[in-house]
Coordinates of C-alpha atoms and ligand atoms in Angstrom, one line a residue:
X204 CA -10.6 -11.3 -23.3
X205 CA -9.4 -10.2 -26.7
X206 CA -6.9 -12.8 -27.7
X207 CA -4.0 -12.4 -30.0
X208 CA -4.4 -15.4 -32.3
X209 CA -0.9 -16.8 -31.8
X210 CA -1.9 -20.2 -33.0
X211 CA -4.1 -19.1 -35.9
X212 CA -3.3 -20.7 -39.2
X213 CA -3.3 -17.2 -40.7
X214 CA 0.1 -16.7 -39.2
X215 CA 1.7 -19.4 -41.4
X216 CA 4.1 -17.9 -44.0
X217 CA 6.6 -19.4 -46.4
X218 CA 9.1 -19.5 -43.6
X219 CA 6.8 -21.3 -41.1
X220 CA 3.9 -23.5 -40.7
X221 CA 3.4 -22.5 -37.1
X222 CA 4.6 -19.8 -34.7
X223 CA 6.9 -20.7 -31.8
X224 CA 3.9 -20.7 -29.5
X225 CA 1.5 -22.9 -31.4
X226 CA 2.5 -26.6 -31.2
X227 CA 0.7 -28.9 -28.8
X228 CA 0.7 -32.6 -28.0
X229 CA -2.1 -33.1 -30.6
X230 CA 0.4 -32.0 -33.3
X231 CA 2.8 -34.9 -32.5
X232 CA 3.6 -36.8 -35.7
X233 CA 3.0 -33.9 -38.0
X234 CA 5.6 -32.1 -40.1
X235 CA 6.3 -28.5 -39.1
X236 CA 8.5 -25.6 -40.1
X237 CA 9.4 -23.0 -37.5
X238 CA 11.4 -19.7 -37.7
X239 CA 12.5 -17.3 -35.0
X240 CA 15.4 -16.2 -32.8
X241 CA 17.8 -18.5 -30.9
X242 CA 16.8 -18.0 -27.3
X243 CA 19.2 -20.5 -25.9
X244 CA 21.3 -23.3 -27.2
X245 CA 22.5 -26.4 -25.3
X246 CA 25.0 -28.9 -26.7
X247 CA 25.1 -32.5 -25.5
X248 CA 27.5 -34.0 -27.9
X249 CA 25.3 -35.7 -30.4
X250 CA 22.2 -33.8 -29.4
X251 CA 21.8 -30.0 -29.7
X252 CA 18.8 -28.4 -28.1
X253 CA 17.7 -25.0 -29.2
X254 CA 14.9 -22.9 -27.6
X255 CA 13.5 -21.1 -30.6
X256 CA 11.6 -17.9 -29.8
X257 CA 9.3 -15.5 -31.4
X258 CA 6.7 -13.2 -29.8
X259 CA 4.2 -16.0 -29.7
X260 CA 6.3 -18.3 -27.5
X261 CA 9.2 -20.7 -27.3
X262 CA 9.5 -24.1 -28.8
X263 CA 12.2 -26.6 -28.1
X264 CA 14.0 -27.9 -31.1
X265 CA 16.2 -31.0 -31.1
X266 CA 18.9 -31.7 -33.6
X267 CA 20.3 -35.2 -33.6
X268 CA 23.7 -35.5 -35.4
X269 CA 22.9 -39.1 -36.0
X270 CA 19.6 -38.4 -37.9
X271 CA 20.5 -35.0 -39.5
X272 CA 24.3 -34.5 -39.7
X273 CA 24.1 -31.5 -41.9
X274 CA 21.5 -29.8 -39.7
X275 CA 23.7 -30.5 -36.7
X276 CA 26.6 -28.7 -38.3
X277 CA 24.4 -25.7 -39.0
X278 CA 23.0 -25.8 -35.5
X279 CA 26.5 -25.8 -34.0
X280 CA 27.1 -22.4 -35.6
X281 CA 24.0 -20.9 -34.2
X282 CA 24.4 -18.3 -31.4
X283 CA 21.9 -16.5 -29.2
X284 CA 19.7 -14.0 -31.3
X285 CA 20.6 -15.5 -34.6
X286 CA 17.5 -15.6 -36.9
X287 CA 17.1 -19.3 -37.9
X288 CA 14.6 -21.7 -39.4
X289 CA 14.0 -25.4 -38.9
X290 CA 12.0 -28.1 -40.6
X291 CA 11.2 -31.4 -39.1
X292 CA 8.6 -33.5 -37.2
X293 CA 6.7 -32.6 -34.1
X294 CA 7.3 -35.2 -31.3
X295 CA 6.1 -35.7 -27.8
X296 CA 8.9 -35.0 -25.3
X297 CA 10.3 -37.9 -23.3
X298 CA 8.1 -38.5 -20.3
X299 CA 9.5 -36.5 -17.4
X300 CA 11.1 -33.9 -19.6
X301 CA 8.0 -31.9 -20.4
X302 CA 8.1 -28.2 -19.5
X303 CA 4.8 -27.1 -17.8
X304 CA 5.9 -23.5 -17.9
X305 CA 5.8 -23.4 -21.7
X306 CA 2.6 -23.7 -23.6
X307 CA 4.5 -25.8 -26.1
X308 CA 6.2 -27.7 -23.3
X309 CA 4.6 -31.1 -24.2
X310 CA 6.4 -31.3 -27.6
X311 CA 9.6 -30.7 -29.4
X312 CA 10.5 -30.3 -33.1
X313 CA 12.9 -33.1 -34.2
X314 CA 14.8 -31.4 -37.0
X315 CA 15.6 -32.6 -40.5
X316 CA 17.0 -29.3 -41.9
X317 CA 18.3 -26.2 -40.2
X318 CA 19.0 -22.8 -41.8
X319 CA 20.7 -19.6 -40.5
X320 CA 18.6 -16.8 -42.0
X321 CA 20.7 -14.0 -40.4
X322 CA 23.5 -13.8 -37.9
X323 CA 23.5 -11.5 -34.8
X324 CA 26.2 -9.8 -32.9
X325 CA 26.4 -10.7 -29.2
X326 CA 23.6 -8.5 -27.7
X327 CA 24.7 -5.9 -25.1
X328 CA 22.5 -7.5 -22.5
X329 CA 20.8 -10.8 -21.8
X330 CA 17.5 -11.1 -23.7
X331 CA 16.8 -14.6 -22.3
X332 CA 17.1 -13.8 -18.6
X333 CA 14.0 -12.2 -17.2
X334 CA 15.7 -11.2 -14.0
X335 CA 18.7 -9.5 -15.6
X336 CA 19.2 -6.0 -14.1
X337 CA 19.9 -3.9 -17.2
X338 CA 20.8 -0.3 -17.1
X339 CA 17.9 1.8 -18.6
X340 CA 20.2 3.8 -20.8
X341 CA 21.4 0.6 -22.5
X342 CA 17.8 -0.6 -22.8
X343 CA 16.7 2.7 -24.5
X344 CA 19.7 2.7 -26.8
X345 CA 19.0 -0.8 -27.9
X346 CA 15.2 -0.6 -27.5
X347 CA 14.6 -3.0 -30.4
X348 CA 16.5 -5.7 -28.4
X349 CA 14.9 -4.6 -25.1
X350 CA 11.5 -5.1 -26.7
X351 CA 12.4 -8.7 -27.6
X352 CA 12.3 -9.4 -23.8
X353 CA 9.2 -11.3 -22.7
X354 CA 8.1 -8.7 -20.1
X355 CA 8.2 -5.9 -22.7
X356 CA 6.4 -8.0 -25.3
X357 CA 3.7 -8.7 -22.8
X358 CA 3.3 -5.0 -22.1
X359 CA 3.2 -4.1 -25.8
X360 CA 0.5 -6.7 -26.3
X361 CA -1.5 -5.4 -23.3
X362 CA -1.3 -1.9 -24.7
X363 CA -2.5 -3.2 -28.1
X364 CA -5.4 -5.0 -26.5
X365 CA -6.2 -1.9 -24.5
X366 CA -6.5 0.3 -27.6
X367 CA -8.4 -2.4 -29.4
X368 CA -10.9 -2.7 -26.6
X369 CA -11.3 1.1 -26.4
X370 CA -12.0 1.2 -30.1
X371 CA -14.6 -1.5 -29.9
X372 CA -16.5 0.2 -27.1
X373 CA -16.5 3.5 -28.9
X374 CA -17.5 2.1 -32.3
X375 CA -20.3 0.2 -30.6
X376 CA -21.5 3.4 -28.9
X377 CA -22.0 5.7 -31.9
X378 CA -18.6 7.4 -31.9
X379 CA -16.8 8.4 -35.1
X380 CA -13.0 8.1 -35.1
X381 CA -11.6 11.2 -36.6
X382 CA -7.9 12.1 -37.0
X383 CA -7.0 15.7 -36.3
X384 CA -3.8 17.3 -37.6
X385 CA -0.5 17.6 -35.7
X386 CA 0.7 20.8 -37.4
X387 CA -1.7 23.3 -36.0
X388 CA -1.8 26.5 -33.9
X389 CA -1.3 26.5 -30.2
X390 CA -3.9 24.7 -28.2
X391 CA -2.8 25.4 -24.7
X392 CA -3.1 22.8 -21.9
X393 CA -0.8 24.6 -19.5
X394 CA 2.6 23.5 -21.0
X395 CA 5.0 25.0 -23.5
X396 CA 4.3 24.3 -27.2
X397 CA 6.7 22.4 -29.4
X398 CA 7.0 24.5 -32.5
X399 CA 7.8 23.6 -36.1
X400 CA 9.1 26.2 -38.5
X401 CA 7.3 26.5 -41.8
X402 CA 9.4 26.4 -44.9
X403 CA 6.7 27.6 -47.2
X404 CA 5.9 30.5 -44.9
X405 CA 9.2 31.7 -43.7
X406 CA 9.3 33.2 -40.3
X407 CA 6.2 31.4 -39.2
X408 CA 5.7 28.3 -37.1
X409 CA 3.2 25.6 -36.4
X410 CA 2.6 24.4 -32.9
X411 CA 2.2 20.7 -32.2
X412 CA -1.1 20.0 -30.3
X413 CA -0.9 19.9 -26.6
X414 CA -4.2 18.2 -27.1
X415 CA -6.8 18.2 -29.9
X416 CA -9.1 20.3 -27.7
X417 CA -10.1 23.0 -30.0
X418 CA -10.4 20.7 -33.0
X419 CA -12.7 18.3 -31.2
X420 CA -14.9 21.1 -30.1
X421 CA -15.0 22.3 -33.7
X422 CA -16.0 18.8 -34.7
X423 CA -19.0 19.2 -32.4
X424 CA -19.9 22.4 -34.2
X425 CA -19.5 20.4 -37.4
X426 CA -22.2 18.0 -36.2
X427 CA -20.1 14.9 -35.7
X428 CA -22.0 14.3 -32.5
X429 CA -19.6 11.8 -30.9
X430 CA -15.9 11.9 -31.7
X431 CA -13.0 9.9 -30.4
X432 CA -9.4 9.5 -31.3
X433 CA -6.3 7.8 -30.0
X434 CA -4.4 11.0 -30.2
X435 CA -0.8 11.9 -29.9
X436 CA -0.2 15.0 -27.8
X437 CA 2.9 17.1 -27.3
X438 CA 3.8 19.1 -24.3
X439 CA 7.2 20.7 -23.7
X440 CA 7.6 20.4 -19.9
X441 CA 10.0 18.9 -17.5
X442 CA 9.8 15.2 -17.5
X443 CA 8.8 12.9 -14.6
X444 CA 8.1 9.2 -14.3
X445 CA 4.6 9.6 -15.5
X446 CA 5.3 12.3 -18.1
X447 CA 6.8 12.2 -21.6
X448 CA 7.1 15.1 -24.2
X449 CA 4.8 13.1 -26.5
X450 CA 2.2 10.9 -25.2
X451 CA -1.1 9.3 -26.2
X452 CA -4.6 10.2 -25.1
X453 CA -7.9 8.6 -25.7
X454 CA -9.6 11.9 -26.6
X455 CA -13.4 12.1 -26.9
X456 CA -16.1 14.6 -27.2
X457 CA -19.9 14.3 -27.2
X458 CA -22.8 16.6 -28.1
X459 CA -26.0 17.3 -26.3
X460 CA -24.7 16.1 -23.0
X461 CA -24.4 17.1 -19.4
X462 CA -21.7 16.1 -16.9
X463 CA -23.5 12.8 -16.0
X464 CA -23.8 11.7 -19.6
X465 CA -20.1 11.9 -20.2
X466 CA -19.2 10.4 -16.8
X467 CA -21.7 7.5 -17.3
X468 CA -20.4 6.7 -20.7
X469 CA -16.7 6.9 -19.7
X470 CA -17.4 4.8 -16.6
X471 CA -19.1 2.0 -18.7
X472 CA -16.3 2.2 -21.2
X473 CA -13.6 1.9 -18.5
X474 CA -15.4 -1.1 -17.0
X475 CA -15.8 -2.9 -20.3
X476 CA -12.2 -2.1 -21.3
X477 CA -10.8 -3.3 -18.0
X478 CA -12.8 -6.5 -18.1
X479 CA -11.7 -7.2 -21.7
X480 CA -8.0 -6.4 -21.1
X481 CA -7.4 -7.7 -17.5
X482 CA -10.3 -9.9 -16.7
X483 CA -8.3 -11.4 -13.8
X484 CA -8.2 -8.1 -11.9
X485 CA -11.1 -7.1 -9.6
X486 CA -12.7 -3.7 -9.9
X487 CA -13.0 -2.2 -6.4
X488 CA -16.4 -0.6 -6.9
X489 CA -19.0 -0.2 -9.6
X490 CA -20.5 2.3 -10.0
X491 CA -17.3 4.2 -9.4
X492 CA -17.4 6.4 -6.3
X493 CA -17.9 10.1 -7.1
X494 CA -16.4 12.8 -4.9
X495 CA -16.7 16.5 -5.3
X496 CA -13.3 18.2 -5.3
X497 CA -14.2 19.7 -1.9
X498 CA -15.1 16.2 -0.5
X499 CA -12.0 14.6 -1.9
X500 CA -9.7 17.2 -0.4
X501 CA -11.5 17.0 2.9
X502 CA -11.5 13.2 3.2
X503 CA -8.3 12.2 1.3
X504 CA -6.3 15.4 1.1
X505 CA -5.9 14.7 -2.6
X506 CA -7.8 15.3 -5.8
X507 CA -6.6 11.9 -7.0
X508 CA -7.3 9.7 -4.0
X509 CA -6.3 6.1 -3.9
X510 CA -9.5 4.6 -2.6
X511 CA -8.1 1.0 -2.2
X512 CA -7.6 1.8 1.5
X513 CA -9.3 4.0 4.0
X514 CA -7.0 6.0 6.3
X515 CA -9.2 9.0 5.7
X516 CA -8.5 12.4 7.2
X517 CA -10.4 13.1 10.4
X518 CA -11.3 16.6 11.5
X519 CA -10.4 16.9 15.2
X520 CA -11.8 20.4 15.7
X521 CA -15.1 19.5 17.4
X522 CA -13.0 18.0 20.3
X523 CA -10.7 20.9 20.5
X524 CA -13.2 23.7 21.1
X525 CA -14.6 24.4 24.5
X526 CA -18.3 24.9 25.2
X527 CA -17.9 28.6 24.4
X528 CA -16.6 27.7 21.0
X529 CA -13.1 29.0 21.6
X530 CA -10.1 26.8 20.8
X531 CA -8.7 25.8 24.2
X532 CA -7.1 22.4 23.9
X533 CA -4.1 23.5 25.9
X534 CA -1.7 22.8 23.0
X535 CA -0.8 26.1 21.5
X536 CA -0.1 24.9 17.9
X537 CA -3.7 23.5 17.7
X538 CA -5.3 26.5 19.3
X539 CA -3.5 29.0 17.1
X540 CA -4.3 27.1 13.9
X541 CA -8.0 27.1 14.7
X542 CA -8.1 30.7 15.9
X543 CA -6.4 31.7 12.6
X544 CA -9.1 30.0 10.6
X545 CA -7.0 26.9 9.9
X546 CA -7.6 23.2 10.6
X547 CA -6.4 20.4 12.9
X548 CA -6.8 17.1 11.2
X549 CA -5.5 13.6 11.6
X550 CA -4.9 10.2 9.9
X551 CA -4.7 7.0 11.8
X552 CA -1.9 4.6 10.8
X553 CA -2.6 1.0 11.6
X554 CA 0.0 -0.9 13.7
X555 CA 2.6 1.9 14.0
X556 CA 2.0 2.7 17.7
X557 CA 5.4 1.2 18.6
X558 CA 7.3 3.0 15.8
X559 CA 10.7 3.9 17.1
X560 CA 11.7 7.5 17.5
X561 CA 13.6 7.5 14.2
X562 CA 10.5 6.5 12.3
X563 CA 8.5 9.4 13.8
X564 CA 11.4 11.7 12.9
X565 CA 11.2 10.5 9.3
X566 CA 7.5 11.1 9.2
X567 CA 8.0 14.6 10.7
X568 CA 10.6 15.3 8.1
X569 CA 8.3 14.2 5.3
X570 CA 5.5 16.4 6.6
X571 CA 7.9 19.3 6.6
X572 CA 9.0 18.5 3.1
X573 CA 5.4 18.6 2.1
X574 CA 5.0 22.0 3.6
X575 CA 3.8 21.6 7.2
X576 CA 5.5 23.3 10.1
X577 CA 5.4 20.1 12.2
X578 CA 3.7 16.8 12.8
X579 CA 2.1 15.9 16.2
X580 CA 1.4 12.3 17.1
X581 CA -0.5 10.1 19.6
X582 CA 0.2 6.4 20.1
X583 CA -2.5 4.1 21.3
X584 CA -0.8 1.5 23.4
X585 CA -1.9 -2.1 23.7
X586 CA -3.4 -1.2 27.1
X587 CA -5.5 1.5 25.4
X588 CA -3.6 4.3 27.1
X589 CA -2.5 7.2 24.9
X590 CA 1.1 8.3 24.8
X591 CA 3.0 11.0 23.0
X592 CA 4.8 14.3 23.7
X593 CA 1.6 16.4 23.4
X594 CA -0.4 14.5 26.0
X595 CA 1.1 16.6 28.8
X596 CA -0.5 19.7 27.1
X597 CA -3.8 18.1 26.2
X598 CA -4.4 16.0 29.3
X599 CA -5.3 12.3 29.2
X600 CA -9.0 12.9 28.7
X601 CA -8.7 15.1 25.6
X602 CA -5.9 12.9 24.2
X603 CA -8.3 9.9 24.5
X604 CA -11.1 11.7 22.9
X605 CA -8.9 12.8 20.0
X606 CA -7.7 9.2 19.5
X607 CA -11.3 7.9 19.6
X608 CA -12.4 10.6 17.2
X609 CA -9.6 9.6 14.8
X610 CA -10.9 6.0 15.0
X611 CA -7.6 4.7 16.5
X612 CA -7.5 1.2 18.1
X613 CA -4.7 -0.2 20.3
X614 CA -1.6 -0.4 18.3
X615 CA -2.4 2.5 16.0
X616 CA -0.5 5.8 15.6
X617 CA -2.5 9.1 15.1
X618 CA -0.6 11.7 13.0
X619 CA -1.9 15.2 13.4
X620 CA -1.3 18.4 11.3
X621 CA -2.5 21.8 12.3
X622 CA -2.2 24.5 9.6
X623 CA -4.2 26.3 7.0
X624 CA -6.9 24.2 5.4
X625 CA -4.9 23.8 2.2
X626 CA -1.6 22.8 3.9
X627 CA -3.3 20.5 6.4
X628 CA -5.2 18.5 3.7
X629 CA -2.3 18.4 1.3
X630 CA 0.3 17.2 3.9
X631 CA -2.0 14.6 5.4
X632 CA -3.0 13.5 1.9
X633 CA 0.6 13.0 0.9
X634 CA 1.4 11.2 4.1
X635 CA -1.6 9.0 3.6
X636 CA -0.5 8.1 0.0
X637 CA 3.1 7.4 1.1
X638 CA 2.2 5.3 4.1
X639 CA -0.4 3.5 2.1
X640 CA 2.4 2.3 -0.3
X641 CA 5.0 1.8 2.5
X642 CA 2.6 -0.4 4.6
X643 CA 1.2 -2.2 1.6
X644 CA -2.4 -1.1 2.4
X645 CA -3.4 -1.0 -1.2
X646 CA -4.1 -4.3 -2.9
X647 CA -1.9 -4.2 -6.0
X648 CA -4.3 -6.5 -7.9
X649 CA -7.4 -4.3 -7.4
X650 CA -8.4 -1.6 -9.9
X651 CA -10.0 1.3 -7.9
X652 CA -11.5 3.8 -10.3
X653 CA -13.1 7.0 -8.8
X654 CA -14.4 10.3 -10.0
X655 CA -13.5 13.7 -8.7
X656 CA -15.7 16.5 -10.0
X657 CA -16.9 20.1 -9.4
X658 CA -13.4 21.6 -9.3
X659 CA -13.0 25.3 -8.6
X660 CA -13.2 27.0 -12.0
X661 CA -10.4 29.5 -11.5
X662 CA -7.6 30.3 -9.2
X663 CA -6.3 33.9 -8.7
X664 CA -3.0 34.5 -10.3
X665 CA -1.4 37.2 -8.1
X666 CA 1.6 37.7 -10.4
X667 CA -0.4 38.3 -13.6
X668 CA -3.6 39.8 -12.0
X669 CA -6.0 37.4 -13.6
X670 CA -8.0 34.2 -12.9
X671 CA -6.3 31.1 -14.3
X672 CA -8.5 28.2 -15.3
X673 CA -7.6 25.4 -12.9
X674 CA -8.1 23.0 -15.7
X675 CA -9.1 23.8 -19.2
X676 CA -9.8 27.3 -20.4
X677 CA -12.9 26.0 -22.2
X678 CA -14.5 24.3 -19.2
X679 CA -18.1 25.3 -18.4
X680 CA -19.5 26.5 -15.1
X681 CA -21.9 24.4 -13.1
X682 CA -25.4 25.8 -13.9
X683 CA -26.0 26.9 -10.3
X684 CA -22.8 29.0 -10.3
X685 CA -23.4 30.7 -13.7
X686 CA -24.5 33.9 -12.0
X687 CA -21.1 34.1 -10.3
X688 CA -19.6 34.4 -13.7
X689 CA -21.9 37.0 -15.1
X690 CA -21.7 39.4 -12.2
X691 CA -18.5 41.2 -12.4
X692 CA -17.2 43.3 -9.4
X693 CA -16.1 46.1 -11.7
X694 CA -15.3 46.5 -15.3
X695 CA -16.1 43.0 -16.8
X696 CA -13.0 43.2 -19.0
X697 CA -10.7 43.6 -16.0
X698 CA -10.5 40.7 -13.6
X699 CA -10.1 41.5 -9.9
X700 CA -9.4 39.2 -7.0
X701 CA -12.9 39.9 -5.6
X702 CA -14.7 38.7 -8.6
X703 CA -17.5 36.3 -7.5
X704 CA -16.3 34.0 -10.3
X705 CA -13.5 33.0 -7.9
X706 CA -16.2 30.9 -6.1
X707 CA -17.5 29.3 -9.2
X708 CA -17.2 25.6 -9.8
X709 CA -16.5 24.0 -13.1
X710 CA -18.3 21.2 -14.8
X711 CA -15.0 19.5 -14.7
X712 CA -14.4 15.8 -13.8
X713 CA -11.3 13.8 -13.4
X714 CA -11.2 10.0 -13.5
X715 CA -8.7 8.5 -11.0
X716 CA -7.2 5.0 -10.9
X717 CA -5.3 3.7 -7.9
X718 CA -4.3 7.2 -6.9
X719 CA -3.3 8.4 -10.4
X720 CA -5.1 10.9 -12.4
X721 CA -6.1 8.9 -15.4
X722 CA -7.9 11.6 -17.3
X723 CA -9.9 14.7 -17.1
X724 CA -12.5 16.6 -19.0
X725 CA -15.4 18.9 -18.8
X726 CA -18.7 20.1 -20.2
X727 CA -17.6 23.1 -22.2
X728 CA -18.8 26.7 -22.3
X729 CA -20.7 26.6 -25.5
X730 CA -22.4 29.9 -25.3
X731 CA -20.5 32.7 -26.9
X732 CA -21.2 35.3 -24.3
X733 CA -20.1 33.1 -21.4
X734 CA -17.0 32.0 -23.3
X735 CA -16.0 35.6 -23.9
X736 CA -16.6 36.4 -20.2
X737 CA -14.5 33.4 -19.1
X738 CA -11.6 34.4 -21.3
X739 CA -11.8 38.0 -20.0
X740 CA -11.6 36.7 -16.5
X741 CA -8.5 34.7 -17.6
X742 CA -6.9 37.9 -18.6
X743 CA -7.2 37.6 -22.4
X744 CA -7.6 40.8 -24.2
X745 CA -10.1 40.7 -27.1
X746 CA -7.2 40.8 -29.5
X747 CA -5.3 38.0 -27.9
X748 CA -8.4 36.0 -27.6
X749 CA -9.0 36.5 -31.3
X750 CA -5.5 35.6 -32.1
X751 CA -5.4 32.4 -30.1
X752 CA -8.9 31.1 -30.4
X753 CA -10.3 33.1 -33.3
X754 CA -11.5 30.0 -35.2
X755 CA -13.4 28.7 -32.2
X756 CA -14.9 31.9 -31.2
X757 CA -16.2 32.4 -34.8
X758 CA -17.4 28.9 -35.0
X759 CA -19.4 29.4 -31.8
X760 CA -21.4 32.1 -33.7
X761 CA -22.6 29.4 -36.2
X762 CA -24.6 27.2 -33.8
X763 CA -22.5 25.3 -31.3
X764 CA -24.4 22.4 -29.6
X765 CA -24.0 21.9 -25.9
X766 CA -21.0 19.5 -25.7
X767 CA -18.4 18.0 -23.4
X768 CA -15.7 15.4 -23.3
X769 CA -12.7 14.0 -21.7
X770 CA -9.2 12.7 -22.4
X771 CA -7.6 9.7 -20.7
X772 CA -3.9 9.0 -20.7
X773 CA -3.3 5.7 -22.6
X774 CA 0.2 5.4 -21.3
X775 CA -0.8 5.8 -17.7
X776 CA -3.7 3.4 -18.2
X777 CA -1.5 0.8 -19.8
X778 CA 1.1 1.3 -17.1
X779 CA -1.5 0.8 -14.3
X780 CA -3.0 -2.2 -16.0
X781 CA 0.5 -3.8 -16.2
X782 CA 1.6 -3.0 -12.6
X783 CA 4.2 -0.4 -13.8
X784 CA 4.9 3.0 -12.1
X785 CA 6.8 4.4 -15.1
X786 CA 5.1 5.0 -18.4
X787 CA 8.3 4.4 -20.2
X788 CA 7.7 0.7 -19.5
X789 CA 4.6 0.7 -21.7
X790 CA 5.9 2.9 -24.5
X791 CA 7.7 1.3 -27.4
X792 CA 10.2 4.1 -27.9
X793 CA 10.1 6.5 -25.0
X794 CA 12.4 9.4 -24.4
X795 CA 14.8 9.9 -21.4
X796 CA 14.3 12.4 -18.6
X797 CA 16.1 15.0 -20.7
X798 CA 13.8 14.4 -23.7
X799 CA 16.3 12.4 -25.8
X800 CA 15.7 9.4 -28.0
X801 CA 18.9 7.5 -27.3
X802 CA 18.3 5.0 -30.1
X803 CA 17.8 7.5 -32.9
X804 CA 19.9 10.2 -31.3
X805 CA 17.3 12.8 -31.3
X806 CA 17.1 15.8 -30.9
X807 CA 20.0 16.6 -33.2
X808 CA 21.3 19.6 -34.9
X809 CA 19.7 20.5 -38.2
X810 CA 22.0 20.3 -41.2
X811 CA 23.1 23.3 -43.1
X812 CA 20.6 22.9 -45.8
X813 CA 17.7 22.8 -43.3
X814 CA 18.9 26.0 -41.6
X815 CA 19.0 27.7 -45.0
X816 CA 15.6 26.4 -46.2
X817 CA 13.9 27.5 -43.0
X818 CA 15.8 30.8 -42.7
X819 CA 16.9 29.8 -39.2
X820 CA 20.0 30.4 -37.2
X821 CA 20.5 29.7 -33.5
X822 CA 21.7 32.9 -32.0
X823 CA 22.6 31.4 -28.7
X824 CA 22.1 28.1 -27.1
X825 CA 20.4 28.5 -23.7
X826 CA 22.0 26.4 -20.9
X827 CA 20.1 23.2 -20.4
X828 CA 17.7 23.1 -17.5
X829 CA 19.2 20.9 -14.8
Ligands
LIG1034 N1 -8.0 18.5 -23.5 C1 -8.1 18.1 -22.2 C2 -6.7 17.5 -21.8 O1 -5.9 17.1 -22.7 C3 -9.1 17.0 -21.9 C4 -10.5 17.5 -22.1 O2 -10.9 18.5 -21.5 O3 -11.2 16.8 -22.9 O4 -6.3 17.4 -20.7

């Protein structure tokens, strides 16, 4: 574990000999000077007790009016959050009054002199009550006070240790840390760009990087070999709990690699970092399980499966077809789905066989919300008999075989969706994730990393008549599928929905942690001819291609090594390692759902001079997206 040296002598300053987390029983009898914030003050007539706080801890300070009358007067004026300093002697606490919850709980500082360094207004919320329910708007407006709270300090420190550990592993593995600029040209990652008007070149704008993607690939052309950066990325999209307009990625790129080289390095790095930052948390499996996209969708109905619990999707089809191969289960919804090329699949929910009608209705509603037409169910009663409204269509025998195929035991509930493959997998995948949380099936202490790779390279964009890259426009094709890219169905410059490229799989891999996508990357297309073809499939004209990616296309004519990389969301990683579901909880100064910084009051209107300098004028303010 990488420790923050709270007790180190190097933290001594003219204001203090020790931090508020440093004093121990062995210091009893020594003089000490402490400085910090008043966490709590208790007056007992002659005696005043002050809990003095800094980010290293809390130390109890005692002022005895008999021994130090002046200090006692000063202490009487101290209020919560005043910045104060004390000088005195460390003493063991009275037997029975030690505080085992504090690391400094064996001792107290018996004060000779007390100083108020700075007064404080009454804070808008309690900083010293860990259970206080505080409105988030208030927390964000007074973030500097919110960050004083112990839980926030702990998360900030965890994040700092995380980044430290990441740097250590990379520096130890031949990586070079390179900073790439923030004022650049668009590097698309599927979101809108934030743009910055140029004063020196009126009428032109920079784009803030959605990621350093093109720059890191150019660094590979530059021969850097292994690059990493703790990079700030900017994406103008609607915000959710795990999204912010600016966020931080661990961005890396490696030369002369294939998929396995990158995945193996990232896996080792993630293990070492996790062990360094949260040694108390168990890793579910090493090596991390690796699923192809197809397998992940088939088994978990998700490309970011939470593998801390099973509840896998089971294909019921083999039981539903007769000996002649026709779907003849007797239940029309199942038979029609199969006849139409769809699927009938199930998940088995432990212990829900006795769920009341209202609970089944809720699950059915959820399934509909996720896009299914309905949800069928079978309950396995304690006696082993199968109940449910569809049993009268299926017959007891088939119902029993279906429940057995789904692996259901007495007391279990089998939920069945019959629809297209995509809808069936997706709906069951979401139900699985939701029920996993609701029923507490996932051990919150465990870290379950997994890989999902071999994603489809493209998906047909009906509206625009082109193939959209499912991930990154620069992702390479798996070597076996290269031929699918090079054989066009017609004019290679004009994408069509029948292009064999639609079946191509990308050398793309996502790393997943506890059901969250932690990061994604790919081995890139590094051959000029394939890159041009891929861009053409994605509907870029030569001109647009040149305009958007000119530097990269040109660079690729000067000897680009095979290369690949990945980016991992530091905010998400820090959130998952500190049991948070919202990344705002691990960001020092996050923005609200509408992209505002409530503390600095940003965004704000430019002043008149700025308009003039930039030659800008808002011609109309669009209505805010709701
Ligand atoms: N640039 C990609 C992203 O930000 C990551 C990568 O492919 O390396 O999502």
